[in-house]
Each structure stands twice: as structure tokens, then as C-alpha cells.
Short mmCIF file of C-alpha atoms and ligand atoms in Angstrom, two decimals:
data_model
loop_
_atom_site.label_atom_id
_atom_site.label_comp_id
_atom_site.label_asym_id
_atom_site.label_seq_id
_atom_site.Cartn_x
_atom_site.Cartn_y
_atom_site.Cartn_z
CA MET A 1 -44.21 99.13 75.30
CA ASP A 2 -43.49 98.86 79.02
CA ASN A 3 -45.71 100.85 81.37
CA THR A 4 -44.31 104.37 81.06
CA VAL A 5 -44.54 107.70 82.84
CA VAL A 6 -44.05 110.91 80.85
CA ILE A 7 -42.83 113.80 82.99
CA GLY A 8 -41.43 117.28 82.41
CA GLY A 9 -37.72 117.48 83.21
CA GLN A 10 -37.57 121.27 83.53
CA TRP A 11 -40.17 123.96 84.41
CA GLY A 12 -43.06 122.63 82.33
CA ASP A 13 -44.02 123.13 78.68
CA GLU A 14 -41.26 120.81 77.50
CA GLY A 15 -43.56 119.18 74.96
CA LYS A 16 -44.94 116.44 77.22
CA ALA A 17 -48.22 116.33 75.33
CA LYS A 18 -46.49 115.70 72.02
CA ILE A 19 -44.52 112.81 73.55
CA THR A 20 -47.57 111.43 75.41
CA ASP A 21 -49.60 111.52 72.19
CA LEU A 22 -46.77 109.74 70.37
CA LEU A 23 -46.37 107.00 72.99
CA ALA A 24 -50.13 106.62 73.42
CA GLN A 25 -50.14 104.74 70.11
CA SER A 26 -48.69 101.78 72.01
CA ALA A 27 -50.76 102.16 75.19
CA ASP A 28 -54.21 100.91 76.18
CA ILE A 29 -54.89 103.49 78.87
CA VAL A 30 -53.50 107.00 79.42
CA ILE A 31 -53.76 108.37 82.96
CA ARG A 32 -53.29 111.99 83.93
CA TYR A 33 -52.16 111.81 87.55
CA GLN A 34 -51.75 115.36 88.98
CA GLY A 35 -52.29 119.05 88.42
CA GLY A 36 -55.30 120.70 86.91
CA CYS A 37 -56.06 123.16 84.18
CA ASN A 38 -52.92 125.12 85.04
CA ALA A 39 -51.45 122.75 82.45
CA GLY A 40 -51.58 123.61 78.76
CA HIS A 41 -50.70 120.61 76.62
CA THR A 42 -50.40 120.97 72.85
CA VAL A 43 -50.85 118.08 70.45
CA VAL A 44 -50.36 118.67 66.73
CA TYR A 45 -51.64 115.98 64.44
CA ASP A 46 -52.29 116.22 60.72
CA GLY A 47 -51.81 119.99 60.84
CA GLU A 48 -54.54 120.35 63.50
CA ILE A 49 -53.60 121.91 66.84
CA TYR A 50 -55.29 120.68 70.02
CA LYS A 51 -54.72 122.52 73.30
CA LEU A 52 -55.53 120.31 76.28
CA HIS A 53 -55.64 121.19 79.96
CA LEU A 54 -56.90 118.19 81.87
CA VAL A 55 -57.99 115.71 79.21
CA PRO A 56 -55.11 113.22 78.74
CA SER A 57 -53.06 113.64 75.56
CA GLY A 58 -54.13 110.21 74.27
CA ILE A 59 -57.62 111.45 73.48
CA LEU A 60 -57.06 111.70 69.73
CA TYR A 61 -56.99 107.89 69.45
CA LYS A 62 -60.43 106.32 69.31
CA ASP A 63 -59.55 103.08 71.08
CA LYS A 64 -57.83 104.32 74.25
CA ILE A 65 -59.15 104.86 77.73
CA CYS A 66 -58.16 108.30 79.03
CA PHE A 67 -58.48 108.43 82.80
CA ILE A 68 -58.21 111.60 84.88
CA GLY A 69 -56.93 110.30 88.21
CA ALA A 70 -57.58 111.01 91.88
CA GLY A 71 -54.45 113.18 92.13
CA THR A 72 -55.88 115.88 89.90
CA VAL A 73 -57.97 118.97 90.67
CA VAL A 74 -60.77 119.99 88.35
CA LEU A 75 -62.11 123.46 87.59
CA PRO A 76 -65.64 122.68 86.35
CA ASP A 77 -66.11 125.47 83.81
CA VAL A 78 -62.74 124.91 82.16
CA PHE A 79 -63.41 121.15 82.05
CA LYS A 80 -66.74 121.90 80.37
CA GLN A 81 -65.13 124.23 77.83
CA GLU A 82 -62.39 121.73 77.10
CA THR A 83 -64.67 118.72 76.62
CA GLU A 84 -67.22 120.68 74.58
CA GLY A 85 -64.47 122.17 72.43
CA LEU A 86 -63.09 118.72 71.67
CA LYS A 87 -66.55 117.30 70.92
CA ASN A 88 -67.28 120.21 68.57
CA ARG A 89 -64.12 119.32 66.66
CA GLY A 90 -65.32 115.75 66.27
CA VAL A 91 -63.05 114.17 68.90
CA ASP A 92 -64.63 111.01 70.33
CA LEU A 93 -64.80 111.31 74.13
CA SER A 94 -66.35 107.92 74.82
CA GLY A 95 -63.05 106.73 76.39
CA LEU A 96 -62.74 109.73 78.73
CA LYS A 97 -63.18 108.86 82.40
CA LEU A 98 -62.89 111.00 85.50
CA SER A 99 -62.04 109.74 88.97
CA PRO A 100 -64.78 110.48 91.54
CA LEU A 101 -61.91 111.12 93.98
CA ALA A 102 -60.54 114.10 92.05
CA VAL A 103 -60.93 117.37 93.94
CA ILE A 104 -63.10 120.23 92.71
CA THR A 105 -61.75 123.75 92.37
CA LEU A 106 -64.45 126.03 93.81
CA PRO A 107 -64.97 129.74 93.06
CA TYR A 108 -63.31 130.83 96.29
CA HIS A 109 -60.14 128.95 95.29
CA THR A 110 -59.76 131.03 92.15
CA ASP A 111 -60.83 134.18 94.04
CA VAL A 112 -58.03 133.70 96.60
CA ASP A 113 -55.49 132.77 93.90
CA ALA A 114 -56.24 136.02 92.06
CA TRP A 115 -56.10 137.95 95.35
CA ALA A 116 -52.66 136.50 96.15
CA GLU A 117 -51.35 137.34 92.69
CA ASP A 118 -52.74 140.87 92.68
CA THR A 119 -51.95 141.95 96.22
CA ALA A 120 -48.71 140.14 97.07
CA LYS A 121 -45.93 142.68 97.06
CA LYS A 122 -43.17 140.16 97.62
CA GLY A 123 -43.11 136.43 96.96
CA LYS A 124 -45.61 136.49 94.10
CA ILE A 125 -45.63 133.05 92.45
CA GLY A 126 -46.90 134.08 89.03
CA SER A 127 -49.55 131.36 89.15
CA THR A 128 -51.90 130.53 86.29
CA ARG A 129 -54.79 131.91 88.44
CA ARG A 130 -56.64 128.62 88.19
CA GLY A 131 -56.95 128.21 91.98
CA ILE A 132 -54.51 125.30 91.99
CA GLY A 133 -52.61 126.16 95.19
CA GLN A 134 -55.81 126.86 97.12
CA THR A 135 -57.53 123.67 95.94
CA TYR A 136 -54.59 121.49 96.98
CA THR A 137 -54.32 123.42 100.26
CA ASP A 138 -57.93 122.52 101.07
CA LYS A 139 -57.37 118.92 99.96
CA TYR A 140 -54.49 118.53 102.44
CA ALA A 141 -56.36 120.51 105.10
CA ARG A 142 -59.15 117.94 104.60
CA CYS A 143 -61.79 120.47 103.74
CA ALA A 144 -62.18 120.00 99.99
CA LEU A 145 -65.08 118.71 97.93
CA LYS A 146 -64.48 115.66 95.78
CA ILE A 147 -66.39 114.89 92.63
CA GLU A 148 -68.21 111.98 94.29
CA ASP A 149 -69.69 114.39 96.87
CA LEU A 150 -71.79 116.00 94.14
CA PHE A 151 -73.68 112.76 93.67
CA ASP A 152 -75.00 112.40 97.21
CA GLU A 153 -77.16 115.25 98.48
CA GLU A 154 -76.90 114.26 102.13
CA THR A 155 -73.07 114.07 102.03
CA LEU A 156 -72.84 117.35 100.16
CA SER A 157 -75.06 119.10 102.68
CA GLU A 158 -73.09 117.69 105.65
CA LYS A 159 -69.75 118.62 104.12
CA LEU A 160 -70.85 122.14 103.24
CA ASP A 161 -72.02 122.63 106.83
CA ILE A 162 -68.49 121.84 107.98
CA ILE A 163 -66.54 123.65 105.28
CA LEU A 164 -68.48 126.83 104.60
CA PRO A 165 -68.46 128.50 108.04
CA LEU A 166 -64.67 128.10 108.18
CA LYS A 167 -64.15 129.28 104.61
CA ASN A 168 -66.43 132.26 104.92
CA LYS A 169 -64.69 133.41 108.05
CA THR A 170 -61.30 133.66 106.33
CA LEU A 171 -62.71 134.80 102.98
CA LYS A 172 -64.24 137.83 104.59
CA SER A 173 -61.91 138.81 107.40
CA VAL A 174 -58.55 137.81 105.91
CA TYR A 175 -59.02 138.56 102.24
CA GLY A 176 -62.07 140.83 102.18
CA LEU A 177 -63.53 138.56 99.51
CA LYS A 178 -67.03 137.37 98.72
CA GLU A 179 -68.60 134.80 101.07
CA TYR A 180 -70.66 131.88 99.68
CA SER A 181 -74.02 130.83 101.14
CA LYS A 182 -74.98 127.18 101.39
CA TYR A 183 -77.82 127.72 98.93
CA GLU A 184 -75.45 129.32 96.43
CA MET A 185 -72.98 126.44 96.76
CA ILE A 186 -75.70 123.81 96.37
CA GLU A 187 -76.91 125.49 93.18
CA LEU A 188 -73.34 125.60 91.84
CA CYS A 189 -72.83 121.96 92.77
CA LYS A 190 -75.95 120.97 90.79
CA LYS A 191 -74.38 122.61 87.76
CA TYR A 192 -71.05 120.87 88.38
CA LYS A 193 -72.79 117.51 88.72
CA GLU A 194 -74.27 117.95 85.24
CA ILE A 195 -70.87 118.86 83.81
CA PHE A 196 -69.11 115.83 85.28
CA GLU A 197 -71.88 113.20 85.12
CA PRO A 198 -71.12 111.88 81.58
CA TYR A 199 -67.49 111.21 82.52
CA VAL A 200 -67.38 110.14 86.18
CA CYS A 201 -66.17 106.57 86.53
CA PHE A 202 -67.64 105.26 89.77
CA ASP A 203 -66.43 101.85 88.69
CA TRP A 204 -62.77 102.97 88.67
CA GLN A 205 -61.56 100.05 90.79
CA ASN A 206 -62.79 97.61 88.16
CA LEU A 207 -61.33 99.80 85.45
CA LEU A 208 -57.87 99.76 87.04
CA ASN A 209 -58.09 96.00 87.62
CA GLU A 210 -59.14 95.46 84.01
CA TYR A 211 -56.13 97.41 82.69
CA LYS A 212 -53.61 96.06 85.20
CA ASN A 213 -52.08 93.65 82.69
CA LYS A 214 -52.34 95.95 79.71
CA THR A 215 -50.11 98.86 78.70
CA ILE A 216 -50.38 101.93 80.89
CA LEU A 217 -49.11 105.40 80.05
CA PHE A 218 -49.03 107.93 82.89
CA GLU A 219 -49.10 111.59 81.87
CA GLY A 220 -47.60 114.22 84.14
CA ALA A 221 -48.23 117.93 84.01
CA GLN A 222 -45.73 120.71 84.84
CA GLY A 223 -42.18 119.47 85.51
CA VAL A 224 -39.67 118.38 88.15
CA MET A 225 -38.57 121.97 88.88
CA LEU A 226 -42.21 122.86 89.66
CA ASP A 227 -42.67 119.87 91.98
CA VAL A 228 -43.91 120.94 95.42
CA ASP A 229 -41.27 118.82 97.21
CA TYR A 230 -38.28 118.95 94.86
CA GLY A 231 -38.81 122.05 92.73
CA THR A 232 -37.77 125.66 93.18
CA TYR A 233 -39.93 126.02 96.30
CA PRO A 234 -41.93 128.19 96.91
CA PHE A 235 -42.03 129.06 93.20
CA VAL A 236 -43.65 125.76 92.31
CA THR A 237 -47.05 124.28 91.68
CA SER A 238 -48.85 122.45 94.50
CA SER A 239 -48.60 118.82 93.40
CA ASN A 240 -45.99 116.19 92.51
CA PRO A 241 -45.19 116.03 88.78
CA ILE A 242 -42.24 113.66 89.49
CA ALA A 243 -42.66 110.00 88.54
CA GLY A 244 -43.38 109.18 92.19
CA GLY A 245 -46.55 111.24 91.84
CA ALA A 246 -47.80 108.93 89.08
CA SER A 247 -48.44 106.16 91.54
CA VAL A 248 -50.19 108.31 94.12
CA GLY A 249 -52.33 110.13 91.60
CA SER A 250 -53.33 107.23 89.37
CA GLY A 251 -54.24 104.53 91.89
CA TYR A 252 -51.62 102.06 90.60
CA GLY A 253 -48.72 100.99 92.84
CA PRO A 254 -45.12 102.01 92.05
CA CYS A 255 -44.16 98.50 90.85
CA MET A 256 -46.43 99.05 87.85
CA ILE A 257 -44.02 101.67 86.47
CA LYS A 258 -41.21 100.36 84.28
CA ARG A 259 -39.91 103.38 82.41
CA VAL A 260 -39.87 107.15 82.98
CA VAL A 261 -39.49 109.44 79.97
CA GLY A 262 -38.20 112.86 81.04
CA VAL A 263 -39.15 115.41 78.43
CA MET A 264 -36.61 118.23 78.14
CA LYS A 265 -36.28 121.06 75.69
CA ALA A 266 -32.94 121.58 73.94
CA TYR A 267 -32.91 124.82 75.94
CA THR A 268 -34.80 125.93 79.07
CA THR A 269 -37.96 127.98 79.59
CA ARG A 270 -40.04 129.06 82.54
CA VAL A 271 -43.29 130.98 83.00
CA GLY A 272 -44.04 132.68 86.29
CA GLU A 273 -41.66 133.86 88.98
CA GLY A 274 -38.64 132.22 90.56
CA ALA A 275 -34.95 131.48 90.11
CA PHE A 276 -33.67 130.57 86.66
CA VAL A 277 -29.87 130.60 86.51
CA THR A 278 -29.45 130.23 82.72
CA GLU A 279 -32.11 132.83 81.87
CA LEU A 280 -31.15 135.11 78.97
CA ASN A 281 -32.48 138.65 79.22
CA ASP A 282 -30.98 139.64 75.89
CA GLU A 283 -31.33 139.19 72.14
CA THR A 284 -30.43 135.51 72.31
CA GLY A 285 -33.28 134.92 74.75
CA ASP A 286 -35.63 136.80 72.42
CA ARG A 287 -34.40 134.75 69.48
CA ILE A 288 -35.10 131.46 71.30
CA ARG A 289 -38.57 132.78 72.21
CA ASP A 290 -39.29 133.79 68.61
CA ASN A 291 -37.94 130.61 67.00
CA GLY A 292 -39.64 128.38 69.57
CA HIS A 293 -42.90 130.38 69.82
CA GLU A 294 -42.43 130.44 73.56
CA TYR A 295 -45.73 131.83 74.84
CA GLY A 296 -47.80 130.07 77.52
CA THR A 297 -50.41 127.62 76.23
CA THR A 298 -52.77 128.40 79.13
CA THR A 299 -52.07 132.06 79.88
CA GLY A 300 -50.37 133.36 76.71
CA ARG A 301 -47.58 134.87 78.84
CA PRO A 302 -44.14 135.15 77.15
CA ARG A 303 -41.95 132.35 78.52
CA ARG A 304 -38.58 133.25 80.00
CA CYS A 305 -35.88 131.57 77.90
CA GLY A 306 -32.31 130.40 78.52
CA TRP A 307 -29.69 127.82 77.59
CA PHE A 308 -29.93 124.12 78.47
CA ASP A 309 -29.06 123.65 82.12
CA SER A 310 -27.43 120.31 82.83
CA VAL A 311 -27.37 121.01 86.59
CA ILE A 312 -31.17 120.84 86.66
CA ALA A 313 -31.18 118.02 84.10
CA ARG A 314 -29.04 115.85 86.43
CA TYR A 315 -31.26 116.81 89.36
CA ALA A 316 -34.40 115.97 87.38
CA VAL A 317 -32.98 112.59 86.34
CA LEU A 318 -32.39 111.81 90.02
CA THR A 319 -35.49 113.16 91.74
CA GLY A 320 -37.87 112.69 88.82
CA GLY A 321 -36.80 109.07 88.46
CA ILE A 322 -36.09 109.64 84.75
CA THR A 323 -34.76 106.58 82.92
CA THR A 324 -34.64 108.06 79.43
CA ILE A 325 -34.82 111.54 77.90
CA ALA A 326 -37.06 112.83 75.11
CA LEU A 327 -35.33 115.95 73.81
CA THR A 328 -37.72 118.38 72.14
CA LYS A 329 -37.45 121.58 70.11
CA THR A 330 -34.00 120.67 68.82
CA ASP A 331 -35.02 122.38 65.54
CA VAL A 332 -35.24 125.75 67.33
CA PHE A 333 -31.43 126.01 67.11
CA ASP A 334 -31.30 125.38 63.34
CA ASP A 335 -29.99 128.88 62.56
CA PHE A 336 -27.73 129.34 65.59
CA ASP A 337 -23.95 129.75 65.07
CA GLU A 338 -23.17 128.48 68.52
CA ILE A 339 -25.10 126.90 71.38
CA LYS A 340 -24.24 126.97 75.07
CA ILE A 341 -24.82 124.32 77.70
CA CYS A 342 -24.59 125.12 81.38
CA THR A 343 -22.35 122.55 83.10
CA ALA A 344 -22.23 124.03 86.60
CA TYR A 345 -23.08 127.11 88.67
CA LYS A 346 -20.50 129.49 90.14
CA ASP A 347 -21.12 131.51 93.29
CA LYS A 348 -20.18 135.10 92.43
CA ARG A 349 -19.31 135.83 96.06
CA ASN A 350 -16.62 133.20 96.61
CA GLY A 351 -16.09 131.32 93.33
CA LYS A 352 -17.57 128.10 94.71
CA ILE A 353 -18.64 125.71 91.93
CA TYR A 354 -21.88 123.75 92.18
CA THR A 355 -22.37 120.72 89.96
CA GLU A 356 -25.26 119.49 92.10
CA TYR A 357 -28.44 121.54 92.30
CA PRO A 358 -28.42 123.95 95.28
CA THR A 359 -31.98 123.75 96.53
CA ASN A 360 -32.16 127.08 98.38
CA VAL A 361 -33.41 129.19 95.50
CA PHE A 362 -33.26 132.41 97.47
CA MET A 363 -29.46 132.17 97.10
CA HIS A 364 -29.61 131.75 93.33
CA LYS A 365 -29.21 135.49 92.81
CA TYR A 366 -25.54 134.93 93.66
CA LEU A 367 -25.09 132.16 91.07
CA GLU A 368 -23.93 132.44 87.50
CA PRO A 369 -23.84 129.69 84.90
CA VAL A 370 -20.60 128.05 83.78
CA TYR A 371 -20.95 127.40 80.04
CA GLU A 372 -19.51 125.11 77.48
CA ILE A 373 -19.90 126.29 73.87
CA LEU A 374 -20.75 124.00 70.97
CA ASP A 375 -20.96 124.79 67.25
CA GLY A 376 -24.41 125.05 65.71
CA TRP A 377 -25.45 122.91 62.73
CA LYS A 378 -26.87 125.74 60.56
CA GLN A 379 -29.26 123.44 58.77
CA ASP A 380 -33.00 122.74 58.78
CA ILE A 381 -33.48 119.46 60.67
CA SER A 382 -37.27 119.65 60.97
CA ASN A 383 -37.80 116.96 58.33
CA VAL A 384 -35.01 114.62 59.36
CA LYS A 385 -36.43 111.17 60.11
CA THR A 386 -33.41 109.16 61.32
CA TYR A 387 -30.55 109.72 63.73
CA ASP A 388 -28.02 108.91 61.00
CA ASP A 389 -29.33 111.75 58.85
CA LEU A 390 -28.82 114.37 61.58
CA PRO A 391 -25.90 116.79 61.08
CA GLN A 392 -22.68 115.91 62.90
CA ASN A 393 -22.95 118.98 65.16
CA THR A 394 -26.49 118.04 66.22
CA LYS A 395 -25.21 114.59 67.17
CA LYS A 396 -22.41 116.22 69.19
CA TYR A 397 -24.94 118.41 71.00
CA LEU A 398 -27.16 115.42 71.84
CA LYS A 399 -24.18 113.36 73.02
CA ARG A 400 -23.02 116.15 75.33
CA ILE A 401 -26.50 116.49 76.83
CA GLU A 402 -26.51 112.74 77.50
CA GLU A 403 -23.06 112.86 79.13
CA LEU A 404 -23.88 115.84 81.31
CA SER A 405 -27.37 114.65 82.29
CA GLY A 406 -26.24 111.10 83.02
CA CYS A 407 -29.11 109.71 80.99
CA LYS A 408 -29.60 108.45 77.43
CA ILE A 409 -31.83 110.19 74.91
CA SER A 410 -34.30 107.86 73.22
CA ILE A 411 -36.58 110.35 71.45
CA ILE A 412 -35.53 113.47 69.51
CA SER A 413 -38.27 115.89 68.52
CA VAL A 414 -37.59 118.22 65.59
CA GLY A 415 -41.01 119.83 65.18
CA ALA A 416 -44.44 120.04 66.78
CA ASP A 417 -46.11 117.38 64.62
CA ARG A 418 -46.35 113.73 65.67
CA GLU A 419 -44.40 112.83 62.53
CA GLN A 420 -41.47 115.13 63.33
CA THR A 421 -39.86 112.70 65.70
CA ILE A 422 -36.77 110.52 65.65
CA ILE A 423 -36.97 107.41 67.82
CA LEU A 424 -33.64 105.85 68.77
P1 GDP B 501 -46.38 120.63 77.46
O1 GDP B 501 -47.11 121.47 78.43
O2 GDP B 501 -45.12 120.06 78.03
O3 GDP B 501 -47.23 119.59 76.82
O4 GDP B 501 -45.89 121.64 76.31
P2 GDP B 501 -46.73 122.85 75.65
O5 GDP B 501 -47.73 122.29 74.75
O6 GDP B 501 -47.17 123.81 76.70
O7 GDP B 501 -45.57 123.61 74.88
C1 GDP B 501 -44.77 122.97 73.94
C2 GDP B 501 -44.91 123.70 72.60
O8 GDP B 501 -43.87 123.27 71.73
C3 GDP B 501 -46.20 123.37 71.87
O9 GDP B 501 -46.59 124.49 71.14
C4 GDP B 501 -45.81 122.23 70.94
O10 GDP B 501 -46.64 122.13 69.80
C5 GDP B 501 -44.40 122.65 70.56
N1 GDP B 501 -43.45 121.55 70.26
C6 GDP B 501 -43.34 120.34 70.86
N2 GDP B 501 -42.26 119.69 70.38
C7 GDP B 501 -41.68 120.52 69.48
C8 GDP B 501 -40.48 120.43 68.69
O11 GDP B 501 -39.74 119.46 68.72
N3 GDP B 501 -40.19 121.50 67.89
C9 GDP B 501 -40.97 122.61 67.84
N4 GDP B 501 -40.59 123.60 67.05
N5 GDP B 501 -42.09 122.73 68.58
C10 GDP B 501 -42.43 121.70 69.40
P1 IMO B 502 -47.69 122.24 81.71
O1 IMO B 502 -48.32 120.96 82.15
C1 IMO B 502 -45.47 125.77 82.85
C2 IMO B 502 -46.30 127.44 86.81
C3 IMO B 502 -46.94 128.81 86.88
C4 IMO B 502 -46.35 129.31 88.18
C5 IMO B 502 -46.32 128.05 89.06
C6 IMO B 502 -47.52 127.92 89.98
O2 IMO B 502 -48.31 122.86 80.53
O3 IMO B 502 -46.20 122.08 81.58
P2 IMO B 502 -50.08 127.30 89.59
O4 IMO B 502 -51.11 127.90 88.68
O5 IMO B 502 -49.81 125.85 89.31
O6 IMO B 502 -50.35 127.55 91.03
O7 IMO B 502 -48.73 128.11 89.25
O8 IMO B 502 -46.30 126.96 88.15
N1 IMO B 502 -47.03 126.44 86.00
C7 IMO B 502 -46.64 126.03 84.80
N2 IMO B 502 -45.61 126.41 84.03
N3 IMO B 502 -46.28 124.78 82.45
C8 IMO B 502 -47.29 124.35 83.21
O9 IMO B 502 -48.02 123.27 82.91
C9 IMO B 502 -47.54 125.01 84.43
N4 IMO B 502 -48.47 124.87 85.41
C10 IMO B 502 -48.13 125.74 86.36
O10 IMO B 502 -46.57 129.61 85.79
O11 IMO B 502 -45.02 129.71 87.99
MG1 MG B 503 -47.70 123.46 78.69
#
């Protein structure tokens, strides 16, 4: 396999973990390059369900290195729960390595995230409350703690002397939230050091050099439409899930990437706030949610559901750098009489047709989807193993998605299990 990036081509939860786990068979190292425990990645193998947040979805193989890169943010307690949970289930974590450059989510990051979600009257993001936005804000404001800081008392003390007075000022006067003393932070940091110590890879430069000529799989979290630069801003996450982010967040240059698998559902879902032109607030939406078990892996929130949107698919192919599509959850339509695909948006005010994604999402309230209707296949495809054995109408649906997205499909997923996959 060529070095490959797996990204979400919609608003997250497309089934990236299933595809990463599948492709990890042919990789030597799997690198998670951005995001934090806002992600909820589900791998189903041998009837066992594993829900991952930060640990790369290659962890179920004993012989792979799973590296959590510098572009990620880490919430210590959730990392501890995740790693302990996996160990208790007998998963071997000896290949798990954490970049010392990853940024730590501190208690005030989650405090402010919760404050913003609870008190914002307008413009609420519907975040996962994992302090993601605040941690990345501090990273770019150059006042964050990195994992390596925990391992040098002098550095930690110096950095806290710079950071804490500033933080405490805004925590108290702007948000009316709890302030943190230096002593309190140092005690917390001792605890964090213990959590991370078994996994921190101080020798990461050697590691990356060692794997340079082997097969690398980059795992993205979230999806193109949640990308901080290209997504439905401001209703996005605070990092770059697009393939371009894989280079920044992993430590490998862009020339190392040969293929980008864009994972897309056969329909569209979204959790949290923000524009969603093909959203179905009716029985059909409920039926997709029921058939597809569309509830958040991290928060349990019901996901908003709608038809496949080829306007965002084309946009994701372009800005995400997608070279091939993995289409998941195709089986969810098994009992549908007809299936719609959105080919364009129409402005209700003046009839203007958009075939390219209009990036000002505050104007999306005036848009309605233009649909094409295809016949369903009315057949259980969850055990189909080859493309040839798929019903004719499924093939027509896949072909139309390819034509409208401007990108070939190379993987078709017909169920959650690793085995329920058709590779073209
Ligand atoms: P991720 O965040 O992109 O890794 O996706 P999630 O794990 O949050 O959500 C995808 C859900 O769909 C998980 O429960 C998967 O087990 C499930 N899943 C993945 N592929 C398929 C598929 O082809 N068919 C069905 N029915 N479920 C799938
Ligand atoms: P995976 O990797 C779906 C959404 C949140 C919210 C917005 C910002 O499982 O696909 P944040 O907590 O990041 O500040 O929230 O992004 N969001 C996700 N939606 N899947 C995810 O991850 C998500 N991670 C964040 O719901 O709308
Ligand atoms: Mg998910």
C-alpha cells in the first residue's frame, strides 16, 4: 500500500475508524495527526466493539506502531480511561506512542468550553465539551502546555509563571470561573506526567526516520466540513482534518503522502450546530437515524440526518485533497424505495443555482437542495462480498455518486465489521 491518509469527507462520523482499521493491515505505522478526544472512532472486529478517542484505529494489530502526533490535543483523564479500558480488554498497547509536542487540555479549557456552551445565547457551536477550541486557542496564542513540559520541573515552573496570571485574570473577570493556583497546577501536572509517562516517545525523530521508508497510514478525525479553514466556519472544530493537516500534525512532509481516502456515508449526518442543507427533519430523517444507529460515539447525541450531498462531496474532494472515496453505511438504505442525492443548491430568494459550495454558511438558510431521485435496491446487501454481486440499483447509486463527486469509489462498506467491506 502507498502511504495513505484517511479523512472524513463530510461532518465527521463517516466511519473513518473502520476504514483506518481495515487499511492498517497493510501499514507499519498509524499516525493520528489532529483533534483530541472530541473524536469517537468505532472499530468492530470479531463482534467486539471498540470505541476510540485518541488512540489510533490501528491499535488492534499487535505489530503496528500507533503514534499520536504533535498536531493533537490530549485530555489526560480521558486518555487514561481510554488506555486503561483497552488494556483491561487485553489490547496490547506496547506500540502506542505519544508525541511530547502534543498539547495538554487543562481543566480551565474544559471549564470555558462548558461555559461557552451553557451561556451562549446565539452562535452556540454544540461542541463536545472536551475543551478542544480553548486548547487550540492557547496553542496558537503560544500559552499552552505541551506534554514535554511535564518532564522538566524548571520549565514547567517558568511556563506556569507566565501562563497562570494571564489565565486567572480572564477566568475570573470574564467568565466568573474558578482560578488555578500554581501549587494546584503543579500537583495536577504530576498526575498527568504519570498518565503519559509509559507512552511518551521522546525519541520521535528517530521513530519517524525509522519508518520513513515503510508504509505510513495517517488517521484524521472529524471531517472536511468541520475543518477550521475550509469547513462551515464558525461551526467547526479547531484543527485541520483535511489531508494537508496530516503533514503538519504528523511530522512528515507532504511528499510522503501518496493517496487520500475520503470516507463518506451514503447519506449525510452532523452532530452539533450549523448549516446542513440536506437535513431531513421528518420521518425519512428518523428512519436513516434508526437504520444507521446515528447517535454520537463520544456524546451520545442524536445525529442530524439527511440525503447525500454531492455539493459538499465535490468540495471535500477539492479541499480535502481526496483521491479516492470509501463509501460507508450503504446497507442503511437496504429497505428504502427511493433514495435522493443532492446535486446542487437553489437560492429560494432568486432561484440562483449553486453547484459549487457557497462558503458563507450564514446564508444557507436561504438555500434548498436540488434532488435527483434513484430507485432503491430493496435487498439486504450487508453480506455481499464483491462488487459484481451488488444489486443493479446499488451499482447505479454508487456510479452516480462517483460522477457527481468527481472521484472514484474504491471501498464500499456494507456493515460495521471489518469483514463487511467490498474493495474495488
Ligand atoms: P468515525 O468517527 O468516522 O470513525 O465514525 P463513528 O465510529 O463515530 O461512527 C460510525 C458508526 O457507523 C460506527 O458505529 C461504526 O461501527 C458504524 N459503521 C461503519 N461503517 C458502517 C457500515 O458500512 N454500515 C453500518 N451499518 N455501520 C457502519
Ligand atoms: P469524529 O472523529 C462529529 C463537532 C461537534 C461540534 C464541532 C466542534 O468521531 O468524526 P469541538 O468539541 O471539536 O469543539 O466541537 O465539531 N465534532 C464532531 N462531530 N464527529 C467528530 O469526531 C467530531 N468532533 C467534533 O459536534 O459541532
Ligand atoms: Mg465519530
